[in-house]
PDB file of C-alpha atoms in Angstrom:
ATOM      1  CA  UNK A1172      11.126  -2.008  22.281  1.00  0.00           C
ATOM      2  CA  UNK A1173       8.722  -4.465  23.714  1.00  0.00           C
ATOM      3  CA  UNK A1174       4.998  -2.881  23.610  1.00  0.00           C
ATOM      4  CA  UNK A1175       3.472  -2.925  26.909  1.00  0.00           C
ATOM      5  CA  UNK A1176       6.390  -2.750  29.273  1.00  0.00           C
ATOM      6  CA  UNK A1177       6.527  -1.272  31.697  1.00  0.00           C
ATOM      7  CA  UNK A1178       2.441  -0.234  30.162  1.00  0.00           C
ATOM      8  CA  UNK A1179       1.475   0.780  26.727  1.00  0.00           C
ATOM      9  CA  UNK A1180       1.084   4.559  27.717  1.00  0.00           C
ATOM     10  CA  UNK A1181       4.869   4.403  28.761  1.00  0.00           C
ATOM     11  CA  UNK A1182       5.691   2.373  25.798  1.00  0.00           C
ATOM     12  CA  UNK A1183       4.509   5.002  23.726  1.00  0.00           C
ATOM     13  CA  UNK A1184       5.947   7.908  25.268  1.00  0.00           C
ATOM     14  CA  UNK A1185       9.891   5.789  25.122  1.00  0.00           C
ATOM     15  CA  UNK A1186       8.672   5.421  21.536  1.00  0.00           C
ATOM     16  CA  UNK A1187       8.381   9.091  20.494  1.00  0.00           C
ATOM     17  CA  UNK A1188      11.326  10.013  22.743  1.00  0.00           C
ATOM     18  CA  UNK A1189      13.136   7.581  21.204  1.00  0.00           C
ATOM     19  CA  UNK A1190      12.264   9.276  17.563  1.00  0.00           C
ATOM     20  CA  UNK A1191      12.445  12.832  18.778  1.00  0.00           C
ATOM     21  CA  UNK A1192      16.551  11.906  19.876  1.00  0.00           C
ATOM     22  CA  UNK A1193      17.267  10.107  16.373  1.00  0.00           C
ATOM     23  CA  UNK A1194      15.891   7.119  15.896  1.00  0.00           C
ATOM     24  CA  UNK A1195      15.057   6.578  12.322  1.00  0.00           C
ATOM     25  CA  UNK A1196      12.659   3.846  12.531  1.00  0.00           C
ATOM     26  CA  UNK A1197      11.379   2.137  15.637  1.00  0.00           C
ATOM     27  CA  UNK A1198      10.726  -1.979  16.063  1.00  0.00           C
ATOM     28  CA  UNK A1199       7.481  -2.086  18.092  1.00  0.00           C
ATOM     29  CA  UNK A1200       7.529  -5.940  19.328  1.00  0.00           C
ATOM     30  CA  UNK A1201       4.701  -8.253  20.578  1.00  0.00           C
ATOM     31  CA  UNK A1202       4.894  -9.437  23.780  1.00  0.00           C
ATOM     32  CA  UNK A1203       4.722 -13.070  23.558  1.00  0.00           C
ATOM     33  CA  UNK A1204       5.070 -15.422  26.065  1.00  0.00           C
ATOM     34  CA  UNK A1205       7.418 -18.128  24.270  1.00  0.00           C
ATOM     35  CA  UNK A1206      10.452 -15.819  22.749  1.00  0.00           C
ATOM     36  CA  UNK A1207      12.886 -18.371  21.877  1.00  0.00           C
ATOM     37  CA  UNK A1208      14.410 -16.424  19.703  1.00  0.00           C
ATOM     38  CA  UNK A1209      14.782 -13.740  22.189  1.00  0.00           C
ATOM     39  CA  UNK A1210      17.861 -14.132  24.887  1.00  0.00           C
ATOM     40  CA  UNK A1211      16.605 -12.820  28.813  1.00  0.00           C
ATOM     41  CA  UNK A1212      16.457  -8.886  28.664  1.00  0.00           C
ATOM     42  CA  UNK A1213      13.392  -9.170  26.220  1.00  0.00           C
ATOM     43  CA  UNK A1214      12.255 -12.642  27.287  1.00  0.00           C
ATOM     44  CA  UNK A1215      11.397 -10.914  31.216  1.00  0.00           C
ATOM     45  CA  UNK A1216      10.045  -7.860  28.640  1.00  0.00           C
ATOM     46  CA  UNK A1217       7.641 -10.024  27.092  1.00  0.00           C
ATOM     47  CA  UNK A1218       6.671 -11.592  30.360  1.00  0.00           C
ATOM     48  CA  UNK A1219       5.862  -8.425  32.311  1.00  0.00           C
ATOM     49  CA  UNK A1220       3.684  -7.401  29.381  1.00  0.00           C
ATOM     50  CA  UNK A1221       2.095 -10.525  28.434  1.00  0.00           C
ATOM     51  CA  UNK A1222       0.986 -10.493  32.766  1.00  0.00           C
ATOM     52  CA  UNK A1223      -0.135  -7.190  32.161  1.00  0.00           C
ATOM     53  CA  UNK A1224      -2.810  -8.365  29.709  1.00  0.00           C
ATOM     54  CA  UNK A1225      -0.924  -6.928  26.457  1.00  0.00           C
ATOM     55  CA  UNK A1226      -2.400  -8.350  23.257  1.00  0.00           C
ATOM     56  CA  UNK A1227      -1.799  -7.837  19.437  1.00  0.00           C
ATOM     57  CA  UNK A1228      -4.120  -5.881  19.051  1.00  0.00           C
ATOM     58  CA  UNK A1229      -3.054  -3.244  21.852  1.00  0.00           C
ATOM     59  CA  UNK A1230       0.189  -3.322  20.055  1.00  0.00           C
ATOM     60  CA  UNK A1231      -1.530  -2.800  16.585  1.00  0.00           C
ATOM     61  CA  UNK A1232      -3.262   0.427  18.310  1.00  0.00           C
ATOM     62  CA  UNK A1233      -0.176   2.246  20.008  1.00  0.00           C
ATOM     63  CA  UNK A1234       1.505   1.727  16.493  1.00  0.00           C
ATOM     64  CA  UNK A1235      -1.161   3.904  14.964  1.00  0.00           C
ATOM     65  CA  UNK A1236      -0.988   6.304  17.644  1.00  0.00           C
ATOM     66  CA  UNK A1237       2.621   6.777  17.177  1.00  0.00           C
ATOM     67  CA  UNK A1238       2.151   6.850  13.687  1.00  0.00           C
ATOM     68  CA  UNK A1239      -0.250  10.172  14.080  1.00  0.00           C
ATOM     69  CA  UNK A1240       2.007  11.660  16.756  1.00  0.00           C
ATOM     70  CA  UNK A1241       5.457  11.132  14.760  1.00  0.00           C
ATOM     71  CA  UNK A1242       4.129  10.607  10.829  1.00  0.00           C
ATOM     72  CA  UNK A1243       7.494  10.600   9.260  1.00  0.00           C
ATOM     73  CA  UNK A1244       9.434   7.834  11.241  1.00  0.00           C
ATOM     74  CA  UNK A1245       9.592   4.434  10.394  1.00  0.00           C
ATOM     75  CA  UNK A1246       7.367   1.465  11.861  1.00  0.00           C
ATOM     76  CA  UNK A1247       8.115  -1.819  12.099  1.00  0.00           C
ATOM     77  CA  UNK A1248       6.059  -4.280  14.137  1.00  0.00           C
ATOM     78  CA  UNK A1249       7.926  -7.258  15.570  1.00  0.00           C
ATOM     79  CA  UNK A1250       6.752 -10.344  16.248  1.00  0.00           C
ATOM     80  CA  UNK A1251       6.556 -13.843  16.175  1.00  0.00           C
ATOM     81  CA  UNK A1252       4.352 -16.163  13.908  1.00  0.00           C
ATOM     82  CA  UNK A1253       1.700 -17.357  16.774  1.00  0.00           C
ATOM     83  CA  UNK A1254       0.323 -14.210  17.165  1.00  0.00           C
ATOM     84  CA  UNK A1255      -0.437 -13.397  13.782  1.00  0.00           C
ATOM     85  CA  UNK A1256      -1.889 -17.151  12.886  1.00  0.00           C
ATOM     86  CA  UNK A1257      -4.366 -16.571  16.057  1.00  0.00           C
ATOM     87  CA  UNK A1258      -5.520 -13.163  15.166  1.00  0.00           C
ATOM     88  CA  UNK A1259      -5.635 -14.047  11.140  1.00  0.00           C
ATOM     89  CA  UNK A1260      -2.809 -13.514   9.028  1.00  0.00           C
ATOM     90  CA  UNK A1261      -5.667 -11.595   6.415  1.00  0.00           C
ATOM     91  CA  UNK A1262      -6.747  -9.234   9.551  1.00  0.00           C
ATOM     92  CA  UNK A1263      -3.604  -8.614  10.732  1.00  0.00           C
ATOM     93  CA  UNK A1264      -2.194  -7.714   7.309  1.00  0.00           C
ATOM     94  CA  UNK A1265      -5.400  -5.065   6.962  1.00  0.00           C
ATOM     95  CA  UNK A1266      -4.953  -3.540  10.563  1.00  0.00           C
ATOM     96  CA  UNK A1267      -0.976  -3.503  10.249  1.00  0.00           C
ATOM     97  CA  UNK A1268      -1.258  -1.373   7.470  1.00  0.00           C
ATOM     98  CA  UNK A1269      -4.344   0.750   8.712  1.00  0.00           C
ATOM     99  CA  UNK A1270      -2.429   1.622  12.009  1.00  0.00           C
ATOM    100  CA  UNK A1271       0.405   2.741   9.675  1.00  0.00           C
ATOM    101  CA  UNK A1272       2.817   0.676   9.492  1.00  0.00           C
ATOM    102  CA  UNK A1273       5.489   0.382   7.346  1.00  0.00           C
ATOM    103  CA  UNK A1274       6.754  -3.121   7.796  1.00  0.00           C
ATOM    104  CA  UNK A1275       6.545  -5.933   9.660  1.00  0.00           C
ATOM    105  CA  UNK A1276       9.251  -7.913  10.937  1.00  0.00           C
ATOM    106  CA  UNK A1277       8.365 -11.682  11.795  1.00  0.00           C
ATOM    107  CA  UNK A1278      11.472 -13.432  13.827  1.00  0.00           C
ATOM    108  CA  UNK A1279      10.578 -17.010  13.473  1.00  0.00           C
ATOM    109  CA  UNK A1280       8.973 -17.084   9.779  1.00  0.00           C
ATOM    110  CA  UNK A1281      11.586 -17.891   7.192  1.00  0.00           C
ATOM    111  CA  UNK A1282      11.363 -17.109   3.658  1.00  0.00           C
ATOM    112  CA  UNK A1283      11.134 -20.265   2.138  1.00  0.00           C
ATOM    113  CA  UNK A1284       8.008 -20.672   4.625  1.00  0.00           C
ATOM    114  CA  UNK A1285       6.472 -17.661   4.003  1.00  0.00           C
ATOM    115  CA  UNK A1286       4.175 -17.880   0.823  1.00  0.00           C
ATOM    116  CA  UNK A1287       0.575 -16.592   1.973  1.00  0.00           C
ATOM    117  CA  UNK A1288       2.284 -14.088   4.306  1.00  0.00           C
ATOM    118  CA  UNK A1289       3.906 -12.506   0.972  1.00  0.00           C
ATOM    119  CA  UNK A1290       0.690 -12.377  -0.497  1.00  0.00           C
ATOM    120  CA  UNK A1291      -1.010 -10.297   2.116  1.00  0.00           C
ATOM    121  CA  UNK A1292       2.243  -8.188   3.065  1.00  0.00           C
ATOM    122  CA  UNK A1293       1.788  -7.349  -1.083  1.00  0.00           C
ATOM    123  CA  UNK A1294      -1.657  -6.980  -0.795  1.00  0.00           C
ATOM    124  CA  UNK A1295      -1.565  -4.437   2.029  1.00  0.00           C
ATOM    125  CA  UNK A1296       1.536  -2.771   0.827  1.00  0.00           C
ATOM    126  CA  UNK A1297       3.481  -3.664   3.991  1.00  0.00           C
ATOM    127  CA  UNK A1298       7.251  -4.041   3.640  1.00  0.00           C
ATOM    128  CA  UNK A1299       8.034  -7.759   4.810  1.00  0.00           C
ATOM    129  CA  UNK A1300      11.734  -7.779   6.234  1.00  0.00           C
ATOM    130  CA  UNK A1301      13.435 -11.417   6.697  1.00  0.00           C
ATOM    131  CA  UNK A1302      16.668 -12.043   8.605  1.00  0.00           C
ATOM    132  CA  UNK A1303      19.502 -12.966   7.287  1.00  0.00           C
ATOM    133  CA  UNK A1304      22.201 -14.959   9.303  1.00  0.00           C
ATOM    134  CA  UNK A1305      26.479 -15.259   8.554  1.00  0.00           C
ATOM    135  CA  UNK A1306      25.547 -19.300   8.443  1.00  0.00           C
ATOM    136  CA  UNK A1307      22.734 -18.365   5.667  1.00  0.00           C
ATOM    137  CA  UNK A1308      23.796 -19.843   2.509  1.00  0.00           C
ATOM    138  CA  UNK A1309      23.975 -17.645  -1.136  1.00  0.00           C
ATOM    139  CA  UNK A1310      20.797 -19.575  -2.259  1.00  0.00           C
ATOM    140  CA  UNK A1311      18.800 -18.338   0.963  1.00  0.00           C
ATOM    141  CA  UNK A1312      20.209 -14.800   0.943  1.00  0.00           C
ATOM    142  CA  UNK A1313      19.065 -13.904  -2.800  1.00  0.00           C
ATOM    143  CA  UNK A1314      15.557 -15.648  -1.843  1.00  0.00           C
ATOM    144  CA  UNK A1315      15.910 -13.311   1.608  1.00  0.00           C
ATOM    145  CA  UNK A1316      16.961 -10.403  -0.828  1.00  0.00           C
ATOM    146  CA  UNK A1317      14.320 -11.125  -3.825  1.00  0.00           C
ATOM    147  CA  UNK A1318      11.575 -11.178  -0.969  1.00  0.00           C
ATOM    148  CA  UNK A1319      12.819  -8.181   1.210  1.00  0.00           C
ATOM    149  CA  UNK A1320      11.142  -4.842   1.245  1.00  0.00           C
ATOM    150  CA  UNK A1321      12.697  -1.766   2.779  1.00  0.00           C
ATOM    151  CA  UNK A1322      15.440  -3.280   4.027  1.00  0.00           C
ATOM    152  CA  UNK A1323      17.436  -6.544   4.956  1.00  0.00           C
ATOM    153  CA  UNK A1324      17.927  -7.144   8.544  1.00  0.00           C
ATOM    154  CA  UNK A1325      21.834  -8.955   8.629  1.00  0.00           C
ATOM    155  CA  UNK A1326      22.087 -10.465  12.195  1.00  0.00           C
ATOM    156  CA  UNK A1327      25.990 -10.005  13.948  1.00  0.00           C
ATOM    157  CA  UNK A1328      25.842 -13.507  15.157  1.00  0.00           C
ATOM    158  CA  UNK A1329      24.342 -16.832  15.606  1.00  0.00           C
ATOM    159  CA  UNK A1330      21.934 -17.092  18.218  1.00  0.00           C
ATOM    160  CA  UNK A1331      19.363 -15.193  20.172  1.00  0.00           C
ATOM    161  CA  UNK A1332      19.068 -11.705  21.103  1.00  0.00           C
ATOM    162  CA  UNK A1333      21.469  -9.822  23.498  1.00  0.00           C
ATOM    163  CA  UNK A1334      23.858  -7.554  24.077  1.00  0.00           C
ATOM    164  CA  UNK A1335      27.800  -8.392  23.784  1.00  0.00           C
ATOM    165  CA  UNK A1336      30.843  -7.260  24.493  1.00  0.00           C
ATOM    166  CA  UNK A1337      32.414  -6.754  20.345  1.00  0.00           C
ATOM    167  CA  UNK A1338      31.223  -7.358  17.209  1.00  0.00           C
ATOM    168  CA  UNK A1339      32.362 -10.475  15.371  1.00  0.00           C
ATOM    169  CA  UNK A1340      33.746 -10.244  11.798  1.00  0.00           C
ATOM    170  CA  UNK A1341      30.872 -11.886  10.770  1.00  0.00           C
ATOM    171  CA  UNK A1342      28.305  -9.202  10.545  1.00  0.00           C
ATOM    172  CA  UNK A1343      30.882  -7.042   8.126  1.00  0.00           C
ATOM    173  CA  UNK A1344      31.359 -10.363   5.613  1.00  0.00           C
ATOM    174  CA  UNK A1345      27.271 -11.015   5.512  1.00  0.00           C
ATOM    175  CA  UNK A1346      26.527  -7.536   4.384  1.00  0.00           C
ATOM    176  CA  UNK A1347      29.105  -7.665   2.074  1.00  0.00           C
ATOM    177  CA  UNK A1348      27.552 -11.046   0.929  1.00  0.00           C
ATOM    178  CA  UNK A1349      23.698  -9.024   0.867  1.00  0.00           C
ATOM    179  CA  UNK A1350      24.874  -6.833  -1.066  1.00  0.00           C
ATOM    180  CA  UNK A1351      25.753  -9.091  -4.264  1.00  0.00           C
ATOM    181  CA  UNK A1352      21.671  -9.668  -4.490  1.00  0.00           C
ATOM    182  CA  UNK A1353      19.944  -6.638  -3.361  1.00  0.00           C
ATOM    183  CA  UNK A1354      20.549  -2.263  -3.294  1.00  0.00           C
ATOM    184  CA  UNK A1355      18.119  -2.121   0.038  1.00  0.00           C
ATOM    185  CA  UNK A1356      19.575  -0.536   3.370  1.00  0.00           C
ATOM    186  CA  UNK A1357      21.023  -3.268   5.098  1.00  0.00           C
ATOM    187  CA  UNK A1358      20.325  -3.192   8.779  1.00  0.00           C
ATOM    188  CA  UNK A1359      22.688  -4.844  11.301  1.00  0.00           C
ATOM    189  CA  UNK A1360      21.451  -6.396  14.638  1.00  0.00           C
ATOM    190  CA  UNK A1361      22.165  -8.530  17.589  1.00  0.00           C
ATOM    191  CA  UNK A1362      24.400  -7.445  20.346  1.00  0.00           C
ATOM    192  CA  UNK A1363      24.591  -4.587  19.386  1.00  0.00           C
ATOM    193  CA  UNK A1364      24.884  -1.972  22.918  1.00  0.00           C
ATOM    194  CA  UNK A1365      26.881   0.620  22.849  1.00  0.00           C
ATOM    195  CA  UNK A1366      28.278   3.840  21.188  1.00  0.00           C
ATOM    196  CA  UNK A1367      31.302   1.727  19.781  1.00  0.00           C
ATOM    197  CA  UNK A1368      29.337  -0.780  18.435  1.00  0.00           C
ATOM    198  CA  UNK A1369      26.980   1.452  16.363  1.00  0.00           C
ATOM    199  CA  UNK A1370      30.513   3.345  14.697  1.00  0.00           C
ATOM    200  CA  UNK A1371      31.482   0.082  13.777  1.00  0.00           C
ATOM    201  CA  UNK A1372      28.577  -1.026  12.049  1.00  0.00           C
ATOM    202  CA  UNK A1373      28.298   2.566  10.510  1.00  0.00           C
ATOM    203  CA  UNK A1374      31.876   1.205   8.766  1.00  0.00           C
ATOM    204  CA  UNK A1375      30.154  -1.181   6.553  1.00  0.00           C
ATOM    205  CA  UNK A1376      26.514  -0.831   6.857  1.00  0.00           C
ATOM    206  CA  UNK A1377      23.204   1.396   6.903  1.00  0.00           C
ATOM    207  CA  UNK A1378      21.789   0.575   9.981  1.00  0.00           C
ATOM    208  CA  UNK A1379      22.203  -0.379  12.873  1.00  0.00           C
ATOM    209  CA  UNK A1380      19.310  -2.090  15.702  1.00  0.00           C
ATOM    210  CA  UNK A1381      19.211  -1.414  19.275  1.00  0.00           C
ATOM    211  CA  UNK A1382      17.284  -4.047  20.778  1.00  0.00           C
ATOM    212  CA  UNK A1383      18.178  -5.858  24.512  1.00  0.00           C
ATOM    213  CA  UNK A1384      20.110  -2.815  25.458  1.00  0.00           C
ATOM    214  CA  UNK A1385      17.073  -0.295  25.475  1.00  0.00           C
ATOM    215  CA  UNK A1386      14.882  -2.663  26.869  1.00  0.00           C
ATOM    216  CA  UNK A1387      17.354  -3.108  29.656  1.00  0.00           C
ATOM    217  CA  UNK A1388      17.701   0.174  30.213  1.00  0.00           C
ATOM    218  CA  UNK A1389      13.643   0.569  30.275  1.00  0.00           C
ATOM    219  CA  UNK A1390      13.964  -2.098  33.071  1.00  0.00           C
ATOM    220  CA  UNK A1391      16.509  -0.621  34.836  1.00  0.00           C
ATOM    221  CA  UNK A1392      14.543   2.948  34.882  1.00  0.00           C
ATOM    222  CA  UNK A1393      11.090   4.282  36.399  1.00  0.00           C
ATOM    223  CA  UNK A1394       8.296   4.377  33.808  1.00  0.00           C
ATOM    224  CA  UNK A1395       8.743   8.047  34.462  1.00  0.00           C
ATOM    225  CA  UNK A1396      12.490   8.156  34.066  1.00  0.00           C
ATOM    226  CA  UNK A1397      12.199   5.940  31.026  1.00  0.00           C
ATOM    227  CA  UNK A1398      11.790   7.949  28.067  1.00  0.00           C
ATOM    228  CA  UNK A1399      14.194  10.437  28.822  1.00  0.00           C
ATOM    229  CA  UNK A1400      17.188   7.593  29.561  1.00  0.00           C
ATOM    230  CA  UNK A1401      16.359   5.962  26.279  1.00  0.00           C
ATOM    231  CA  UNK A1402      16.093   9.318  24.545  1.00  0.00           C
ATOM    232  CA  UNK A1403      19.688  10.544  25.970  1.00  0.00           C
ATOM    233  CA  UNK A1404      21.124   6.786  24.641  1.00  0.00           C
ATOM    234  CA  UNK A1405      20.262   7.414  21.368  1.00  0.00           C
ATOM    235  CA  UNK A1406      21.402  10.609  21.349  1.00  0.00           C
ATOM    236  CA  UNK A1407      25.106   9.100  22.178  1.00  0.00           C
ATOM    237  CA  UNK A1408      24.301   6.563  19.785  1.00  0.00           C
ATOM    238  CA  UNK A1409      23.843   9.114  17.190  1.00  0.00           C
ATOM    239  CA  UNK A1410      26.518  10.790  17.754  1.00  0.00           C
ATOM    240  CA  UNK A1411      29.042   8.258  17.170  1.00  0.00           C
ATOM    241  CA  UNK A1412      27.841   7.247  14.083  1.00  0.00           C
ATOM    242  CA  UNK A1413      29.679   8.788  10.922  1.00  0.00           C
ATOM    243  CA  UNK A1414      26.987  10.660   9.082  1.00  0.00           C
ATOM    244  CA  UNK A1415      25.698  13.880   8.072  1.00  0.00           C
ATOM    245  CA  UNK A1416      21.743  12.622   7.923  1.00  0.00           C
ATOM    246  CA  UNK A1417      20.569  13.640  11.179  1.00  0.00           C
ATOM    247  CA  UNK A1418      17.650  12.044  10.719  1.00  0.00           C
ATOM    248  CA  UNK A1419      14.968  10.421   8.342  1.00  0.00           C
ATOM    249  CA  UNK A1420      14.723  11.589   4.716  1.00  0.00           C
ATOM    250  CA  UNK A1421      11.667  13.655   3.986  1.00  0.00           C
ATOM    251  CA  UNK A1422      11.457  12.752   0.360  1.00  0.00           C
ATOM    252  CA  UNK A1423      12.088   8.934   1.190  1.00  0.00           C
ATOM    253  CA  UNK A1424       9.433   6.687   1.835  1.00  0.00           C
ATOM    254  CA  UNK A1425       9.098   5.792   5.655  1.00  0.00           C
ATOM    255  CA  UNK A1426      10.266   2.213   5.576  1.00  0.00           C
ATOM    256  CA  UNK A1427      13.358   3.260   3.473  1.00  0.00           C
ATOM    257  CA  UNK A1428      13.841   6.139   5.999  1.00  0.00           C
ATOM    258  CA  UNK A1429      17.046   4.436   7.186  1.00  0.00           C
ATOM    259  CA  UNK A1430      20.736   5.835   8.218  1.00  0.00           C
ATOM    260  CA  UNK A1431      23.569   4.833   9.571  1.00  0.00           C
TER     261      UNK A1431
END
């Protein structure tokens, strides 16, 4: 979900909705106001929140707040690399992991690029999660794998962010491909937006990420409406998925608290 939109006080109440109907770990995203790697559902997200004045560290603040209200979930922030490099990757890194967070997730930072942000994400104890693309060759997936924490995020597709009508063979054959370098979860994203999506993924992976789709329906709904339409999608969501976890794992650490 993108912090801040429609406001940070409905953000966080879509947020613990959102983990009271199922939803093992939530991706809190900075609003930032050149998402290339976003396609329009989030990109009008990240405008309405950047005009609304939302800032890192806002975003940095409702994470700890959900992360008193719901301690067991999983936290990822979600971001691009701007935002860190003008707050300070060291102060970031220290108030990421005071506002307890479990990971961070940085869309436009690949691993080959991303020396002195594996240093603090190590230093902090943050889980640092890379994705990994069908077009990624085996040298860049075992770097992606050797540098991954809590789990690898395996993208459906080529391209930017968006629901879709049906998955492409491609996201089945990357995780397959993951899987020769790593034992982390392997999360599946991109396009993914609907019930029949989510079973599929649940074929062949052990996660799957909601992103455009809940932030459309967030725009389609009141603030006040909000939480409760994203809490009754997941539900559905849940239920199509084959698995008897019906939630996160209490003896599992929270970034690791992942299920199909």
């Amino acid at each position: 979900m993108t912090a801040g939109d429609p406001s940070l006080e409905s953000t966080r109440a879509i947020a613990l909705e959102a983990i009271d109907a199922g939803a093992d770990v939530i991706e809190l995203g900075v609003p930032f106001s050149d998402p290339l790697g976003d396609g329009p559902v989030i990109q009008r997200a990240c405008e309405r929140a950047v005009a609304r004045g939302t800032r890192l560290a806002d975003v940095l603040k409702l994470a700890a707040e959900i992360r008193a209200a719901r301690p067991a979930a999983g936290l990822v922030i979600f971001t691009y690399i701007n935002p860190i490099l003008r707050y300070g990757l060291h102060r970031f890194a220290d108030e990421a992991s005071a506002a307890g967070a479990d990971g961070v997730l940085v869309i436009d930072l690949i691993v080959e690029e991303a020396g002195e942000y594996l240093v603090e994400m190590e230093r902090v104890g943050l889980a640092p999660i890379f994705l990994a693309a069908p077009t990624s060759p085996d040298e860049r997936l075992e770097a992606i794998a050797k540098h991954s924490k809590g789990f690898v995020y395996g993208i459906s597709r080529v391209g930017i962010t968006g629901t879709q009508q049906s998955l492409t063979t491609d996201a089945a054959s990357l995780v397959a491909r993951i899987r020769k370098w790593t034992t982390l979860p392997v999360a599946v994203g991109f396009g993914i937006s609907n019930a029949e999506h989510v079973a599929q993924v649940a074929e062949f992976a052990d996660a799957a990420v909601i992103g455009s789709a809940i932030v459309e329906l967030v725009e389609r709904s009141t603030a006040e409406n909000a939480p409760g339409a994203v809490g009754r999608f997941i539900e559905g969501l849940r239920l199509s998925a084959r698995t008897d976890d019906a939630g996160p794992r209490k003896d599992a650490p929270r970034a690791e608290a992942l299920s199909a």
